[in-house]
Tab-separated table of C-alpha atoms and ligand atoms in Angstrom:
chain	number	residue	atom	x	y	z
Q	1473	MET	CA	-215.420	-66.181	-66.783
Q	1474	LEU	CA	-212.468	-67.472	-68.793
Q	1475	SER	CA	-210.385	-70.084	-67.014
Q	1476	GLU	CA	-207.844	-70.858	-69.737
Q	1477	VAL	CA	-206.464	-69.407	-72.926
Q	1478	LEU	CA	-209.077	-69.714	-75.614
Q	1479	LEU	CA	-208.240	-69.396	-79.256
Q	1480	VAL	CA	-210.659	-68.752	-82.028
Q	1481	SER	CA	-209.550	-68.985	-85.596
Q	1482	ALA	CA	-210.990	-68.544	-89.037
Q	1483	PRO	CA	-209.499	-69.716	-92.303
Q	1484	GLY	CA	-208.275	-67.489	-95.099
Q	1485	LYS	CA	-210.225	-68.133	-98.265
Q	1486	VAL	CA	-209.923	-67.834	-101.987
Q	1487	ILE	CA	-212.487	-67.795	-104.730
Q	1488	LEU	CA	-211.509	-70.493	-107.225
Q	1489	HIS	CA	-213.934	-69.291	-109.883
Q	1490	GLY	CA	-216.886	-66.925	-110.122
Q	1491	GLU	CA	-215.666	-63.663	-108.543
Q	1492	HIS	CA	-217.634	-60.674	-109.863
Q	1493	ALA	CA	-220.010	-63.002	-111.743
Q	1494	VAL	CA	-221.368	-64.026	-108.303
Q	1495	VAL	CA	-222.452	-60.424	-107.693
Q	1496	HIS	CA	-224.684	-60.831	-110.782
Q	1497	GLY	CA	-226.347	-64.038	-109.622
Q	1498	LYS	CA	-223.889	-66.533	-111.126
Q	1499	VAL	CA	-222.198	-69.458	-109.370
Q	1500	ALA	CA	-218.942	-69.042	-107.461
Q	1501	LEU	CA	-216.677	-71.741	-106.066
Q	1502	ALA	CA	-214.858	-70.712	-102.922
Q	1503	VAL	CA	-212.509	-72.667	-100.708
Q	1504	ALA	CA	-211.115	-72.213	-97.221
Q	1505	LEU	CA	-207.325	-72.258	-96.963
Q	1506	ASN	CA	-205.039	-73.799	-94.420
Q	1507	LEU	CA	-203.882	-70.289	-93.543
Q	1508	ARG	CA	-205.710	-69.016	-90.484
Q	1509	THR	CA	-206.275	-65.817	-88.536
Q	1510	PHE	CA	-206.313	-66.257	-84.765
Q	1511	LEU	CA	-207.939	-64.375	-81.968
Q	1512	ARG	CA	-206.393	-65.062	-78.582
Q	1513	LEU	CA	-208.512	-64.810	-75.474
Q	1514	GLN	CA	-206.296	-64.980	-72.425
Q	1515	PRO	CA	-207.121	-64.787	-68.716
Q	1516	HIS	CA	-205.430	-61.996	-66.764
Q	1517	SER	CA	-204.675	-61.981	-63.088
Q	1518	ASN	CA	-205.693	-58.308	-62.855
Q	1519	GLY	CA	-209.349	-59.269	-63.021
Q	1520	LYS	CA	-209.893	-57.360	-66.239
Q	1521	VAL	CA	-210.722	-58.255	-69.782
Q	1522	ASP	CA	-208.611	-56.196	-72.183
Q	1523	LEU	CA	-209.436	-55.598	-75.796
Q	1524	ASN	CA	-206.480	-54.677	-77.931
Q	1525	LEU	CA	-207.074	-53.935	-81.610
Q	1526	PRO	CA	-203.781	-52.299	-82.511
Q	1527	ASN	CA	-204.663	-51.760	-86.193
Q	1528	ILE	CA	-207.499	-49.386	-85.366
Q	1529	GLY	CA	-205.980	-47.972	-82.196
Q	1530	ILE	CA	-208.407	-49.488	-79.689
Q	1531	GLN	CA	-207.502	-50.532	-76.183
Q	1532	ARG	CA	-210.256	-51.041	-73.643
Q	1533	ALA	CA	-210.634	-52.912	-70.372
Q	1534	TRP	CA	-213.594	-54.137	-68.337
Q	1535	ASP	CA	-213.807	-55.807	-64.911
Q	1536	VAL	CA	-214.429	-59.510	-65.427
Q	1537	ALA	CA	-216.335	-59.618	-62.134
Q	1538	LYS	CA	-218.706	-56.956	-63.428
Q	1539	LEU	CA	-219.201	-58.812	-66.697
Q	1540	GLN	CA	-219.844	-62.009	-64.765
Q	1541	MET	CA	-222.535	-60.326	-62.735
Q	1542	LEU	CA	-224.280	-59.103	-65.869
Q	1543	ASP	CA	-227.566	-60.626	-66.765
Q	1544	THR	CA	-226.731	-61.743	-70.311
Q	1545	SER	CA	-230.113	-63.288	-70.949
Q	1546	PHE	CA	-230.853	-60.247	-73.125
Q	1547	LEU	CA	-228.407	-61.690	-75.674
Q	1548	LYS	CA	-230.557	-64.750	-76.165
Q	1549	GLN	CA	-233.775	-62.863	-76.698
Q	1550	GLY	CA	-235.420	-62.475	-80.101
Q	1551	ASP	CA	-234.112	-63.273	-83.515
Q	1552	VAL	CA	-230.437	-64.211	-83.704
Q	1553	THR	CA	-230.133	-62.662	-87.165
Q	1554	ALA	CA	-230.091	-59.061	-85.962
Q	1555	LEU	CA	-229.595	-57.313	-82.673
Q	1556	THR	CA	-232.638	-55.357	-81.556
Q	1557	PRO	CA	-232.265	-51.655	-80.678
Q	1558	GLU	CA	-232.798	-52.663	-77.036
Q	1559	GLN	CA	-229.950	-55.199	-77.179
Q	1560	MET	CA	-227.705	-52.564	-78.780
Q	1561	GLU	CA	-228.646	-50.136	-76.011
Q	1562	LYS	CA	-227.747	-52.717	-73.349
Q	1563	LEU	CA	-224.411	-53.408	-75.016
Q	1564	LYS	CA	-223.639	-49.678	-75.141
Q	1565	GLU	CA	-224.509	-49.462	-71.456
Q	1566	VAL	CA	-222.119	-52.355	-70.665
Q	1567	ALA	CA	-219.393	-50.705	-72.738
Q	1568	GLY	CA	-220.025	-47.323	-71.131
Q	1569	PHE	CA	-220.685	-45.663	-74.499
Q	1570	PRO	CA	-223.047	-42.796	-75.241
Q	1571	GLU	CA	-226.364	-43.874	-76.757
Q	1572	ASP	CA	-225.806	-42.047	-80.043
Q	1573	CYS	CA	-222.353	-43.510	-80.861
Q	1574	ALA	CA	-222.293	-45.033	-84.360
Q	1575	ASP	CA	-218.716	-44.742	-85.637
Q	1576	HIS	CA	-216.778	-47.839	-86.673
Q	1577	GLU	CA	-214.436	-47.812	-83.663
Q	1578	HIS	CA	-217.322	-47.841	-81.169
Q	1579	LEU	CA	-219.152	-50.463	-83.246
Q	1580	ALA	CA	-216.020	-52.653	-83.340
Q	1581	VAL	CA	-215.890	-52.569	-79.515
Q	1582	LEU	CA	-219.592	-53.430	-79.300
Q	1583	SER	CA	-219.099	-56.329	-81.739
Q	1584	PHE	CA	-216.303	-57.582	-79.510
Q	1585	LEU	CA	-218.378	-57.326	-76.354
Q	1586	TYR	CA	-221.275	-59.082	-78.003
Q	1587	LEU	CA	-219.096	-61.928	-79.286
Q	1588	TYR	CA	-217.142	-62.160	-76.022
Q	1589	LEU	CA	-220.238	-62.482	-73.885
Q	1590	SER	CA	-221.770	-64.992	-76.310
Q	1591	ILE	CA	-218.616	-67.122	-76.652
Q	1592	CYS	CA	-218.187	-67.264	-72.883
Q	1593	GLN	CA	-221.725	-68.550	-72.562
Q	1594	SER	CA	-221.055	-71.545	-74.729
Q	1595	GLN	CA	-217.829	-72.985	-76.025
Q	1596	ARG	CA	-219.464	-75.395	-78.434
Q	1597	TRP	CA	-220.827	-73.770	-81.513
Q	1598	THR	CA	-224.114	-74.994	-82.776
Q	1599	GLU	CA	-225.351	-74.598	-86.342
Q	1600	GLU	CA	-227.277	-71.583	-85.078
Q	1601	SER	CA	-224.105	-69.939	-83.729
Q	1602	LEU	CA	-222.396	-70.485	-87.081
Q	1603	GLU	CA	-225.330	-68.880	-88.878
Q	1604	LEU	CA	-224.954	-65.927	-86.545
Q	1605	ILE	CA	-221.187	-65.686	-87.048
Q	1606	ASN	CA	-221.789	-65.742	-90.800
Q	1607	LYS	CA	-224.320	-62.937	-90.511
Q	1608	TRP	CA	-221.994	-60.814	-88.399
Q	1609	ALA	CA	-219.182	-61.403	-90.863
Q	1610	PHE	CA	-221.517	-60.385	-93.680
Q	1611	GLN	CA	-222.290	-57.132	-91.843
Q	1612	GLY	CA	-218.531	-56.554	-91.566
Q	1613	GLU	CA	-218.218	-57.150	-95.328
Q	1614	ARG	CA	-220.990	-54.621	-95.927
Q	1615	VAL	CA	-219.081	-51.971	-94.018
Q	1616	ILE	CA	-216.113	-52.530	-96.302
Q	1617	HIS	CA	-217.642	-53.494	-99.681
Q	1618	GLY	CA	-221.057	-51.886	-99.701
Q	1619	ASN	CA	-222.902	-54.673	-101.477
Q	1620	PRO	CA	-221.061	-57.991	-101.077
Q	1621	SER	CA	-222.362	-61.245	-102.543
Q	1622	GLY	CA	-221.850	-63.087	-99.219
Q	1623	VAL	CA	-219.500	-65.720	-100.608
Q	1624	ASP	CA	-216.441	-64.600	-98.603
Q	1625	ASN	CA	-218.059	-64.702	-95.145
Q	1626	ALA	CA	-219.793	-67.998	-95.980
Q	1627	VAL	CA	-216.617	-69.867	-96.848
Q	1628	SER	CA	-214.698	-68.459	-93.871
Q	1629	THR	CA	-217.514	-69.538	-91.546
Q	1630	TRP	CA	-218.183	-73.040	-92.873
Q	1631	GLY	CA	-214.804	-73.832	-94.407
Q	1632	GLY	CA	-214.302	-76.648	-96.882
Q	1633	ALA	CA	-215.224	-75.929	-100.482
Q	1634	LEU	CA	-218.503	-74.236	-101.273
Q	1635	ARG	CA	-220.665	-73.596	-104.264
Q	1636	TYR	CA	-222.400	-70.270	-103.733
Q	1637	GLN	CA	-225.198	-68.700	-105.758
Q	1638	GLN	CA	-227.508	-65.909	-104.616
Q	1639	GLY	CA	-227.191	-66.838	-100.945
Q	1640	LYS	CA	-227.681	-70.560	-101.635
Q	1641	ILE	CA	-224.750	-72.545	-100.337
Q	1642	SER	CA	-223.857	-76.164	-100.941
Q	1643	SER	CA	-220.695	-77.898	-99.789
Q	1644	LEU	CA	-218.659	-79.945	-102.209
Q	1645	LYS	CA	-218.802	-83.427	-100.710
Q	1646	ARG	CA	-215.163	-84.439	-100.710
Q	1647	PRO	CA	-213.012	-81.729	-102.289
Q	1648	PRO	CA	-209.647	-83.065	-103.501
Q	1649	ALA	CA	-206.627	-81.891	-101.521
Q	1650	LEU	CA	-205.463	-79.355	-104.100
Q	1651	LYS	CA	-202.277	-77.502	-103.366
Q	1652	ILE	CA	-202.065	-73.883	-104.369
Q	1653	LEU	CA	-199.709	-70.993	-104.094
Q	1654	LEU	CA	-201.362	-67.838	-102.809
Q	1655	THR	CA	-199.553	-64.707	-103.931
Q	1656	ASN	CA	-200.168	-61.222	-102.624
Q	1657	THR	CA	-199.101	-58.634	-105.190
Q	1658	LYS	CA	-199.420	-56.052	-102.387
Q	1659	VAL	CA	-201.117	-53.694	-104.839
Q	1660	PRO	CA	-203.966	-52.050	-102.882
Q	1661	ARG	CA	-207.415	-51.972	-104.436
Q	1662	SER	CA	-210.998	-51.236	-103.544
Q	1663	THR	CA	-213.434	-54.126	-103.968
Q	1664	LYS	CA	-216.263	-51.615	-103.953
Q	1665	ALA	CA	-214.773	-49.641	-106.866
Q	1666	LEU	CA	-213.939	-52.797	-108.860
Q	1667	VAL	CA	-217.435	-54.246	-108.420
Q	1668	ALA	CA	-218.885	-50.873	-109.500
Q	1669	GLY	CA	-216.570	-50.875	-112.543
Q	1670	VAL	CA	-217.864	-54.278	-113.682
Q	1671	ARG	CA	-221.451	-53.120	-113.201
Q	1672	SER	CA	-220.926	-50.018	-115.332
Q	1673	ARG	CA	-219.194	-52.072	-118.049
Q	1674	LEU	CA	-222.174	-54.459	-118.004
Q	1675	LEU	CA	-224.561	-51.513	-118.389
Q	1676	LYS	CA	-222.466	-49.968	-121.154
Q	1677	PHE	CA	-221.896	-53.183	-123.167
Q	1678	PRO	CA	-224.592	-55.655	-122.097
Q	1679	GLU	CA	-224.236	-57.791	-125.236
Q	1680	ILE	CA	-220.512	-58.177	-124.621
Q	1681	VAL	CA	-220.297	-58.418	-120.837
Q	1682	ALA	CA	-223.343	-60.606	-120.047
Q	1683	PRO	CA	-221.930	-63.526	-122.102
Q	1684	LEU	CA	-218.632	-63.173	-120.203
Q	1685	LEU	CA	-220.504	-63.576	-116.910
Q	1686	THR	CA	-222.393	-66.574	-118.325
Q	1687	SER	CA	-219.117	-68.093	-119.438
Q	1688	ILE	CA	-217.578	-67.583	-115.971
Q	1689	ASP	CA	-220.649	-69.325	-114.540
Q	1690	ALA	CA	-220.002	-72.262	-116.886
Q	1691	ILE	CA	-216.347	-72.351	-115.782
Q	1692	SER	CA	-217.418	-72.584	-112.123
Q	1693	LEU	CA	-219.830	-75.407	-112.937
Q	1694	GLU	CA	-217.239	-77.302	-114.961
Q	1695	CYS	CA	-214.707	-76.883	-112.142
Q	1696	GLU	CA	-217.254	-78.185	-109.617
Q	1697	ARG	CA	-217.946	-81.226	-111.814
Q	1698	LEU	CA	-214.235	-81.863	-112.200
Q	1699	LEU	CA	-213.513	-81.559	-108.459
Q	1700	GLY	CA	-216.247	-84.153	-107.882
Q	1701	GLU	CA	-214.622	-86.487	-110.393
Q	1702	MET	CA	-211.213	-85.913	-108.806
Q	1703	ALA	CA	-212.560	-86.798	-105.363
Q	1704	ALA	CA	-213.470	-90.214	-106.707
Q	1705	ALA	CA	-210.346	-90.905	-108.816
Q	1706	PRO	CA	-207.825	-88.105	-109.382
Q	1707	ALA	CA	-205.831	-88.314	-112.621
Q	1708	PRO	CA	-203.117	-86.065	-114.136
Q	1709	GLU	CA	-205.540	-85.057	-116.948
Q	1710	HIS	CA	-207.798	-83.426	-114.384
Q	1711	TYR	CA	-205.060	-80.977	-113.474
Q	1712	LEU	CA	-204.603	-80.036	-117.127
Q	1713	VAL	CA	-208.303	-79.187	-117.397
Q	1714	LEU	CA	-208.164	-77.203	-114.137
Q	1715	GLU	CA	-205.284	-75.230	-115.652
Q	1716	GLU	CA	-207.278	-74.512	-118.813
Q	1717	LEU	CA	-210.195	-73.264	-116.715
Q	1718	ILE	CA	-207.851	-71.000	-114.758
Q	1719	ASP	CA	-206.468	-69.475	-117.974
Q	1720	MET	CA	-209.891	-68.904	-119.516
Q	1721	ASN	CA	-211.256	-67.295	-116.364
Q	1722	GLN	CA	-208.227	-65.031	-116.001
Q	1723	HIS	CA	-208.767	-63.766	-119.572
Q	1724	HIS	CA	-212.448	-63.155	-118.880
Q	1725	LEU	CA	-211.625	-61.235	-115.702
Q	1726	ASN	CA	-209.207	-59.096	-117.719
Q	1727	ALA	CA	-212.010	-58.443	-120.209
Q	1728	LEU	CA	-214.231	-57.340	-117.312
Q	1729	GLY	CA	-211.586	-54.729	-116.485
Q	1730	VAL	CA	-210.436	-56.131	-113.139
Q	1731	GLY	CA	-206.937	-57.185	-114.183
Q	1732	HIS	CA	-203.748	-55.361	-113.226
Q	1733	ALA	CA	-200.160	-55.244	-114.469
Q	1734	SER	CA	-199.025	-56.930	-111.221
Q	1735	LEU	CA	-201.417	-59.842	-111.864
Q	1736	ASP	CA	-200.176	-60.121	-115.478
Q	1737	ARG	CA	-196.661	-60.302	-114.047
Q	1738	LEU	CA	-197.725	-63.055	-111.630
Q	1739	CYS	CA	-199.217	-65.058	-114.529
Q	1740	GLN	CA	-196.081	-64.588	-116.645
Q	1741	VAL	CA	-193.672	-65.583	-113.868
Q	1742	THR	CA	-195.618	-68.728	-112.977
Q	1743	MET	CA	-196.099	-69.602	-116.665
Q	1744	ALA	CA	-192.293	-69.451	-117.077
Q	1745	HIS	CA	-192.334	-72.357	-114.584
Q	1746	GLY	CA	-195.121	-74.119	-116.480
Q	1747	LEU	CA	-197.827	-73.182	-113.967
Q	1748	HIS	CA	-201.161	-71.428	-114.373
Q	1749	SER	CA	-202.536	-68.551	-112.296
Q	1750	LYS	CA	-205.527	-66.317	-111.988
Q	1751	LEU	CA	-206.518	-63.424	-109.787
Q	1752	THR	CA	-208.738	-64.314	-106.847
Q	1753	GLY	CA	-211.306	-61.988	-105.296
Q	1754	ALA	CA	-211.839	-58.515	-106.614
Q	1755	GLY	CA	-208.662	-58.193	-108.712
Q	1756	GLY	CA	-207.076	-54.834	-109.586
Q	1757	GLY	CA	-204.013	-56.061	-107.634
Q	1758	GLY	CA	-204.588	-58.002	-104.421
Q	1759	CYS	CA	-204.040	-61.741	-104.545
Q	1760	GLY	CA	-203.695	-64.442	-107.177
Q	1761	ILE	CA	-203.683	-68.231	-107.000
Q	1762	THR	CA	-201.463	-70.702	-108.809
Q	1763	LEU	CA	-202.347	-74.369	-109.066
Q	1764	LEU	CA	-199.505	-76.592	-107.832
Q	1765	ARG	CA	-199.782	-79.901	-109.690
Q	1766	PRO	CA	-198.877	-82.967	-107.594
Q	1767	ASP	CA	-196.107	-83.926	-110.045
Q	1768	LEU	CA	-194.158	-80.742	-109.205
Q	1769	GLU	CA	-190.770	-81.107	-107.583
Q	1770	GLN	CA	-190.224	-78.915	-104.503
Q	1771	PRO	CA	-187.090	-77.186	-105.946
Q	1772	GLU	CA	-189.236	-75.990	-108.881
Q	1773	VAL	CA	-191.799	-74.522	-106.463
Q	1774	GLU	CA	-189.018	-72.866	-104.467
Q	1775	ALA	CA	-187.511	-71.347	-107.642
Q	1776	MET	CA	-190.891	-69.935	-108.637
Q	1777	LYS	CA	-191.488	-68.527	-105.143
Q	1778	GLN	CA	-188.093	-66.891	-105.303
Q	1779	ALA	CA	-188.933	-65.315	-108.684
Q	1780	LEU	CA	-192.243	-63.992	-107.308
Q	1781	THR	CA	-190.574	-62.639	-104.181
Q	1782	SER	CA	-188.112	-60.777	-106.419
Q	1783	CYS	CA	-191.132	-59.026	-107.988
Q	1784	GLY	CA	-191.964	-57.719	-104.491
Q	1785	PHE	CA	-194.782	-60.214	-103.937
Q	1786	ASP	CA	-195.461	-62.377	-100.836
Q	1787	CYS	CA	-196.337	-66.059	-101.368
Q	1788	TRP	CA	-197.686	-68.877	-99.248
Q	1789	GLU	CA	-197.919	-72.518	-100.220
Q	1790	THR	CA	-201.137	-73.933	-98.879
Q	1791	SER	CA	-203.939	-76.395	-99.490
Q	1792	ILE	CA	-207.666	-75.982	-99.876
Q	1793	GLY	CA	-210.624	-77.257	-97.875
Q	1794	ALA	CA	-209.648	-76.132	-94.358
Q	1795	PRO	CA	-212.169	-76.172	-91.468
Q	1796	GLY	CA	-214.269	-73.073	-90.927
Q	1797	VAL	CA	-214.302	-70.832	-87.879
Q	1798	SER	CA	-213.169	-72.895	-84.863
Q	1799	VAL	CA	-212.493	-72.687	-81.129
Q	1800	HIS	CA	-209.177	-74.099	-79.895
Q	1801	THR	CA	-207.512	-74.618	-76.577
Q	1802	ALA	CA	-203.800	-73.917	-76.334
Q	1803	ALA	CA	-203.137	-77.647	-75.956
Q	1804	SER	CA	-204.883	-78.493	-79.219
Q	1805	LEU	CA	-202.766	-76.153	-81.335
Q	1806	ASP	CA	-199.607	-77.050	-83.219
Q	1807	PRO	CA	-196.669	-75.896	-81.054
Q	1808	PRO	CA	-195.298	-73.448	-83.701
Q	1809	VAL	CA	-198.698	-71.754	-84.001
Q	1810	TRP	CA	-199.000	-71.498	-80.241
Q	1811	GLN	CA	-195.461	-70.125	-79.936
Q	1812	ALA	CA	-196.183	-67.474	-82.576
Q	1813	LEU	CA	-199.369	-66.406	-80.814
Q	1814	ASP	CA	-197.738	-66.465	-77.405
Q	1815	GLY	CA	-195.017	-64.126	-78.621
Q	1816	LEU	CA	-197.507	-61.392	-79.612
Y	2607	PMV	O1	-211.109	-59.994	-102.713
Y	2607	PMV	P1	-212.392	-59.830	-102.041
Y	2607	PMV	O2	-212.494	-60.556	-100.761
Y	2607	PMV	O3	-212.758	-58.378	-101.909
Y	2607	PMV	O4	-213.464	-60.578	-103.004
Y	2607	PMV	C1	-214.518	-59.965	-103.632
Y	2607	PMV	C2	-215.272	-60.956	-104.492
Y	2607	PMV	C3	-216.279	-60.282	-105.440
Y	2607	PMV	O5	-216.946	-61.323	-106.149
Y	2607	PMV	C4	-215.588	-59.384	-106.447
Y	2607	PMV	C5	-217.291	-59.442	-104.666
Y	2607	PMV	C6	-218.289	-60.251	-103.859
Y	2607	PMV	O6	-218.886	-59.640	-102.961
Y	2607	PMV	O7	-218.516	-61.442	-104.120
């Protein structure tokens, strides 16, 4: 079924502008990062396919020969947007699960089996497969967030830089190659609780909070316009405006109640180096982004990274606009990436 090592990867993503506002129908700008998560599919000589998900304690194995003999035509039947109860039943049968299993661990195994069988059928992803991947990722988001906007799964699936509003997605034509520093404050938070907090603040103070959301929408639109201008002819002034937008949005997000002392610290430390930061995603801790202007000298970036690391944060220098979910062969990967995956 699988004759060589197959690697599937998806990019990390950040929301440049529009987090939280996007949940209320406003525009968000999201970009895929050149930081990827890999799934390694590797042939075994024992004739089995092993699934190892160490984080949730799952280890399963199936006979490849048995999987090969399966009639997988049931996977192609019906609407690709949702598995039918009959397809779910078949998958449970293949997995050897009881019919009534519904917990996350069993569902994770079924998701794997479904994706495995589908990927092995075709190694070139069509637009339809990407739509399906996006929908599966959205279902995963729903398990975790409750009521996600859909922006996160969309940008990880299609990559690049996206404008997202109420399920409508458009790609920015030629996003400029912005460099950013992604910093993880390592402060845990619940997206679900933070989104609920913004909603209750909006209900409590509609006259105050609705204009904040409208203003965030305007920031996203202005950033989109600017990125378009930069694609044609980037100039140092553009970066100054991007920095102003970052500052304004960060203040708005604080006013929405999704800031955190760790994110304030991140903004202060980067500001001491003349750079501007904002939270990205749900806030309340989590990650922040810092715009790295092209005029920056590397020693300055290193000094800032050092200062952030001393606060207990993790940082990665990266760039925006990476490809979306992709299939790779071992030979097509950069040797260091392959070595890291091989050592797992
Ligand atoms: O940090 P994340 O991936 O949980 O981002 C959440 C982004 C929100 O706008 C706050 C929620 C959403 O579903 O869009």
